[in-house]
Short mmCIF file of C-alpha atoms in Angstrom, two decimals:
data_model
loop_
_atom_site.label_atom_id
_atom_site.label_comp_id
_atom_site.label_asym_id
_atom_site.label_seq_id
_atom_site.Cartn_x
_atom_site.Cartn_y
_atom_site.Cartn_z
CA MET A 114 6.31 -114.19 4.49
CA LYS A 115 6.77 -111.19 2.19
CA ARG A 116 3.31 -111.85 0.68
CA GLN A 117 1.77 -111.79 4.15
CA ASN A 118 3.37 -108.45 5.03
CA ARG A 119 2.25 -106.80 1.77
CA SER A 120 -1.21 -108.19 2.25
CA THR A 121 -1.46 -106.75 5.76
CA LEU A 122 -0.17 -103.33 4.77
CA THR A 123 -2.42 -103.04 1.74
CA ASN A 124 -5.51 -104.46 3.39
CA PRO A 125 -8.11 -101.63 3.52
CA LYS A 126 -9.34 -102.97 6.85
CA PHE A 127 -5.87 -102.55 8.32
CA GLY A 128 -5.85 -98.84 7.45
CA ASN A 129 -3.06 -96.37 6.61
CA LYS A 130 -2.66 -95.24 10.20
CA HIS A 131 -1.91 -98.74 11.45
CA ALA A 132 0.42 -99.42 8.54
CA TRP A 133 2.54 -96.37 9.30
CA LEU A 134 2.62 -97.26 12.99
CA LEU A 135 3.96 -100.69 12.06
CA ILE A 136 6.62 -99.19 9.78
CA ALA A 137 7.71 -96.76 12.52
CA LEU A 138 7.91 -99.62 15.05
CA LEU A 139 10.05 -101.74 12.70
CA ALA A 140 12.34 -98.78 11.96
CA SER A 141 12.73 -98.02 15.65
CA THR A 142 13.53 -101.65 16.43
CA TRP A 143 16.14 -101.82 13.65
CA SER A 144 17.77 -98.54 14.75
CA SER A 145 17.98 -99.63 18.38
CA SER A 146 19.53 -102.99 17.53
CA ALA A 147 21.99 -101.47 15.02
CA PHE A 148 23.45 -99.08 17.62
CA ALA A 149 22.78 -101.08 20.77
CA ASN A 150 26.46 -101.13 21.67
CA ARG A 151 28.79 -99.03 19.55
CA LEU A 152 31.90 -100.49 21.17
CA ALA A 153 30.76 -103.97 20.08
CA ASP A 154 30.13 -102.58 16.58
CA ILE A 155 33.67 -101.14 16.49
CA LYS A 156 35.19 -104.46 17.59
CA SER A 157 33.08 -106.39 15.09
CA ARG A 158 33.91 -103.96 12.26
CA GLY A 159 37.59 -103.95 13.19
CA SER A 160 37.93 -100.19 12.87
CA LEU A 161 37.34 -96.99 14.82
CA ILE A 162 35.77 -94.09 12.90
CA CYS A 163 37.38 -91.08 14.55
CA GLY A 164 36.70 -87.51 13.42
CA THR A 165 38.97 -84.48 13.76
CA GLN A 166 38.82 -80.93 12.49
CA ASN A 167 39.91 -80.52 8.88
CA ALA A 168 41.55 -77.09 8.92
CA SER A 169 42.82 -76.33 12.39
CA SER A 170 46.59 -76.45 12.71
CA PRO A 171 48.16 -78.02 14.74
CA TYR A 172 45.14 -80.11 15.79
CA GLY A 173 43.86 -81.50 12.47
CA TYR A 174 44.73 -80.19 9.01
CA GLN A 175 45.91 -81.32 5.57
CA ASP A 176 49.67 -81.23 5.14
CA PRO A 177 50.26 -79.82 1.63
CA LYS A 178 53.54 -81.75 1.24
CA GLN A 179 52.29 -85.15 2.39
CA ARG A 180 48.74 -84.55 1.06
CA LYS A 181 47.27 -86.25 4.08
CA TYR A 182 45.66 -85.12 7.33
CA VAL A 183 47.99 -84.72 10.28
CA GLY A 184 47.96 -83.09 13.70
CA TYR A 185 47.65 -83.60 17.42
CA ASP A 186 44.09 -84.93 17.21
CA VAL A 187 44.89 -87.23 14.28
CA ASP A 188 47.65 -88.84 16.34
CA ILE A 189 45.25 -89.12 19.30
CA CYS A 190 42.75 -90.94 17.04
CA GLN A 191 45.47 -93.36 15.90
CA ALA A 192 46.58 -94.02 19.48
CA LEU A 193 43.00 -94.68 20.62
CA ALA A 194 42.42 -97.11 17.75
CA SER A 195 45.61 -98.96 18.68
CA GLU A 196 44.56 -99.14 22.35
CA LEU A 197 41.20 -100.61 21.27
CA GLY A 198 42.98 -103.13 19.05
CA VAL A 199 41.37 -101.95 15.78
CA LYS A 200 42.34 -99.98 12.67
CA LEU A 201 41.71 -96.25 12.33
CA GLN A 202 39.21 -94.77 9.87
CA HIS A 203 40.01 -91.06 10.06
CA LYS A 204 37.28 -88.61 9.06
CA PRO A 205 38.14 -84.89 8.72
CA LEU A 206 35.23 -82.59 9.68
CA SER A 207 34.42 -78.91 9.70
CA THR A 208 34.32 -77.32 13.13
CA GLU A 209 30.53 -76.91 12.95
CA ALA A 210 30.02 -80.59 12.00
CA ARG A 211 31.74 -82.13 15.02
CA ILE A 212 28.73 -82.60 17.30
CA PRO A 213 26.10 -83.24 14.54
CA GLU A 214 28.25 -86.03 13.01
CA VAL A 215 28.48 -87.72 16.41
CA LYS A 216 24.74 -87.40 17.05
CA MET A 217 23.87 -88.82 13.61
CA GLY A 218 26.17 -91.80 14.20
CA ARG A 219 28.40 -91.06 11.20
CA VAL A 220 31.50 -91.21 13.39
CA ASP A 221 32.15 -93.27 16.53
CA ILE A 222 34.01 -90.49 18.33
CA VAL A 223 35.48 -87.07 17.62
CA ALA A 224 38.90 -85.94 18.85
CA GLY A 225 38.23 -82.43 17.63
CA SER A 226 39.51 -80.17 20.39
CA VAL A 227 35.94 -79.85 21.71
CA ALA A 228 35.96 -77.91 24.98
CA TRP A 229 33.56 -79.00 27.70
CA LEU A 230 30.59 -76.64 27.99
CA PRO A 231 27.31 -77.28 29.84
CA LYS A 232 25.20 -77.00 26.67
CA ARG A 233 27.51 -79.34 24.77
CA ALA A 234 27.40 -81.85 27.62
CA GLU A 235 23.61 -81.98 27.19
CA GLU A 236 24.09 -83.17 23.60
CA VAL A 237 27.09 -85.53 23.76
CA ASP A 238 29.21 -87.35 26.33
CA PHE A 239 32.78 -86.28 27.08
CA SER A 240 35.70 -88.55 27.89
CA LEU A 241 38.36 -87.72 30.44
CA GLN A 242 40.39 -84.61 29.61
CA TYR A 243 43.03 -85.28 26.94
CA LEU A 244 43.91 -81.65 26.16
CA GLN A 245 43.77 -78.27 27.85
CA GLY A 246 44.18 -74.80 26.43
CA ASN A 247 43.89 -71.12 27.27
CA ILE A 248 41.67 -68.56 25.56
CA LYS A 249 43.57 -65.32 25.15
CA VAL A 250 43.33 -61.85 23.62
CA LEU A 251 45.47 -60.40 20.80
CA THR A 252 45.88 -56.65 20.35
CA LYS A 253 48.24 -54.30 18.56
CA LYS A 254 51.47 -53.67 20.46
CA ASP A 255 51.08 -49.89 20.25
CA ALA A 256 47.41 -49.89 21.35
CA GLY A 257 48.29 -49.29 24.99
CA ILE A 258 46.18 -52.26 26.11
CA LYS A 259 47.93 -54.30 28.80
CA THR A 260 45.13 -56.03 30.74
CA LEU A 261 41.58 -57.33 30.23
CA ALA A 262 40.33 -54.30 32.19
CA ASP A 263 41.90 -52.01 29.56
CA LEU A 264 39.45 -53.48 26.99
CA ALA A 265 36.48 -51.62 28.53
CA GLY A 266 34.86 -49.54 25.78
CA LYS A 267 36.94 -51.27 23.09
CA LYS A 268 35.72 -53.47 20.21
CA VAL A 269 36.80 -57.11 20.66
CA CYS A 270 36.27 -59.62 17.84
CA ALA A 271 35.62 -63.37 18.14
CA SER A 272 34.58 -66.12 15.73
CA SER A 273 30.80 -66.56 15.50
CA GLY A 274 29.49 -69.46 17.60
CA SER A 275 32.80 -69.98 19.38
CA SER A 276 33.24 -70.54 23.10
CA SER A 277 35.70 -67.62 23.00
CA ALA A 278 32.85 -65.24 22.08
CA ALA A 279 30.53 -66.56 24.81
CA ILE A 280 33.22 -66.33 27.45
CA ALA A 281 34.34 -62.84 26.39
CA GLN A 282 30.79 -61.56 26.94
CA LYS A 283 31.08 -62.64 30.58
CA VAL A 284 34.65 -61.95 31.60
CA ILE A 285 35.54 -58.71 29.75
CA PRO A 286 33.18 -56.16 31.31
CA GLY A 287 32.45 -53.04 29.31
CA ALA A 288 33.92 -54.36 26.06
CA ASP A 289 31.91 -54.37 22.82
CA ILE A 290 32.12 -58.01 21.66
CA LEU A 291 31.69 -58.39 17.89
CA THR A 292 31.48 -61.74 16.08
CA TYR A 293 32.79 -62.33 12.57
CA GLN A 294 32.27 -65.46 10.47
CA ASN A 295 35.76 -66.77 11.20
CA ILE A 296 38.87 -65.81 13.11
CA SER A 297 40.79 -64.80 9.96
CA GLN A 298 38.22 -62.05 9.38
CA CYS A 299 38.82 -60.90 12.95
CA TYR A 300 42.52 -60.56 12.18
CA LEU A 301 41.76 -58.45 9.10
CA GLY A 302 39.53 -56.30 11.31
CA LEU A 303 42.39 -55.86 13.77
CA GLN A 304 44.83 -54.92 11.03
CA ASN A 305 42.36 -52.39 9.57
CA ASP A 306 41.49 -50.92 12.99
CA LYS A 307 37.86 -52.07 12.75
CA VAL A 308 38.38 -53.71 16.15
CA GLN A 309 40.97 -53.09 18.87
CA ALA A 310 41.42 -56.74 19.92
CA MET A 311 40.46 -60.31 19.06
CA THR A 312 39.98 -63.38 21.26
CA ALA A 313 40.48 -67.09 20.48
CA GLY A 314 42.57 -70.10 21.48
CA GLU A 315 46.15 -69.29 22.42
CA LEU A 316 47.80 -71.31 19.64
CA VAL A 317 45.62 -69.77 16.94
CA LEU A 318 46.47 -66.28 18.19
CA LEU A 319 50.18 -67.11 18.40
CA ARG A 320 50.22 -67.79 14.65
CA PHE A 321 48.64 -64.38 13.95
CA ALA A 322 51.05 -62.72 16.38
CA ASN A 323 54.02 -64.27 14.57
CA ASP A 324 52.68 -63.20 11.16
CA SER A 325 52.15 -59.64 12.41
CA GLN A 326 55.86 -59.25 13.25
CA LYS A 327 56.45 -58.86 9.50
CA THR A 328 54.16 -55.80 9.38
CA ASP A 329 54.53 -52.20 10.59
CA THR A 330 52.02 -52.85 13.39
CA PRO A 331 53.03 -56.01 15.29
CA ALA A 332 50.48 -57.58 17.63
CA VAL A 333 50.97 -59.12 21.06
CA LEU A 334 49.07 -61.46 23.37
CA LEU A 335 47.84 -60.18 26.73
CA ASP A 336 49.26 -62.13 29.67
CA GLU A 337 45.80 -62.76 31.19
CA SER A 338 43.60 -65.57 29.87
CA THR A 339 39.82 -65.18 29.64
CA ALA A 340 39.39 -68.88 30.46
CA THR A 341 41.05 -72.28 30.50
CA GLU A 342 39.31 -74.83 28.28
CA HIS A 343 39.13 -78.49 29.33
CA ILE A 344 38.87 -80.70 26.27
CA GLY A 345 37.65 -84.27 25.90
CA ILE A 346 36.81 -86.85 23.24
CA ILE A 347 33.09 -86.63 22.41
CA MET A 348 30.72 -89.50 21.64
CA ASN A 349 27.00 -90.10 21.44
CA LYS A 350 25.05 -90.31 24.68
CA GLY A 351 23.99 -93.71 25.95
CA GLU A 352 27.22 -95.55 25.09
CA PRO A 353 28.74 -96.31 28.53
CA GLU A 354 30.87 -99.19 27.21
CA LEU A 355 32.51 -96.96 24.59
CA LYS A 356 33.07 -94.12 27.07
CA ALA A 357 34.67 -96.52 29.56
CA ALA A 358 36.95 -97.94 26.83
CA VAL A 359 38.06 -94.46 25.67
CA ASP A 360 38.70 -93.33 29.27
CA LYS A 361 40.72 -96.48 29.92
CA ALA A 362 42.75 -95.92 26.74
CA LEU A 363 43.53 -92.28 27.65
CA THR A 364 44.59 -93.32 31.14
CA ALA A 365 46.90 -95.96 29.65
CA MET A 366 48.35 -93.38 27.21
CA GLU A 367 49.16 -91.03 30.08
CA LYS A 368 50.74 -93.81 32.14
CA SER A 369 52.89 -95.06 29.24
CA GLY A 370 54.06 -91.55 28.28
CA GLU A 371 52.42 -91.71 24.84
CA LEU A 372 50.29 -88.64 25.60
CA ASP A 373 53.48 -86.70 26.46
CA THR A 374 55.07 -87.81 23.19
CA ILE A 375 52.11 -86.64 21.10
CA PHE A 376 51.90 -83.34 23.03
CA ASN A 377 55.60 -82.58 22.62
CA LYS A 378 55.47 -83.39 18.89
CA TRP A 379 52.69 -80.91 18.10
CA LEU A 380 52.56 -78.42 20.98
CA GLY A 381 55.64 -78.90 23.18
CA ASN A 382 59.42 -78.81 22.84
CA ASP A 383 59.45 -80.51 19.43
CA SER A 384 57.06 -77.89 18.00
CA ILE A 385 57.18 -74.17 17.25
CA TYR A 386 54.98 -73.49 20.30
CA LYS A 387 57.33 -74.84 23.00
CA LEU A 388 54.48 -75.29 25.50
CA THR A 389 54.79 -77.37 28.66
CA ARG A 390 52.10 -79.97 29.33
CA SER A 391 50.72 -79.31 32.80
CA PHE A 392 47.27 -80.94 32.63
CA LYS A 393 46.21 -84.39 33.75
CA VAL A 394 43.79 -86.98 32.37
CA VAL A 395 40.88 -86.24 34.70
CA PRO A 396 37.08 -85.80 34.34
CA VAL A 397 36.42 -82.55 32.44
CA ALA A 398 33.14 -81.74 34.17
CA GLN A 399 34.75 -81.76 37.62
CA LEU A 400 37.26 -79.06 36.78
CA ASP A 401 36.68 -75.54 38.01
CA THR A 402 36.79 -73.37 34.91
CA GLY A 403 35.57 -70.07 33.58
CA THR A 404 33.82 -71.94 30.76
CA LYS A 405 31.26 -73.19 33.30
CA LYS A 406 30.04 -69.69 34.07
#
């Protein structure tokens, strides 16, 4: 059989063009069969490869004491694996790698605090909402800025490529939106008066606000949010069985109270943030949000 294939491919009458067409056809057939049903692959493998962010406390980060990755999203990955009846293979990812890793099939799903956006929904599928958060603005307490309208004519910093930057362009009229490589650089800019405000997720800004209380120029969060983000588990398109299984698992976690337990541990009463969970496990794309603008 192998002799016949080599003979065909090397036969001058067959031609290079036909040989490459045959190779492409075989590769396409193998790829389609290998990922025909990712849920079946997960069950057969006995493990769920679930990605989270690798440096985003409290969602997914390395605990220096335990020397392992922990966080809200890590616990969500573990709970989903348990609901599917398989073991967890956790894979920490950079923020930028979340969607590419899903599209290349290197992870089954990502619980990486990925907010639903129209452009993202064109690339990957989203599960039901399992997390919700507000995008806010941090400014110095003595800056005299009390509302989003007060930011007109002011320099506002956001992390490059973030949804916070895109939303700020639309909902803070008259402000000069600047993007730095990461949010820590924005905070340095705020401290050095290079910018008058910075915008990001509420929990991220709360950590900077707490740190600033030790300085001579404490910072505060504005009461108004620029948007509310609706966050789902992401997976490759064309996997309806996997999406249905993840949605079913999230619904079961809400009904059993497990989602409340994980929320309270990392974001609620058992955490430093003391937030109250007010969101439901519902379709992210059906929610009316500023991120859709």
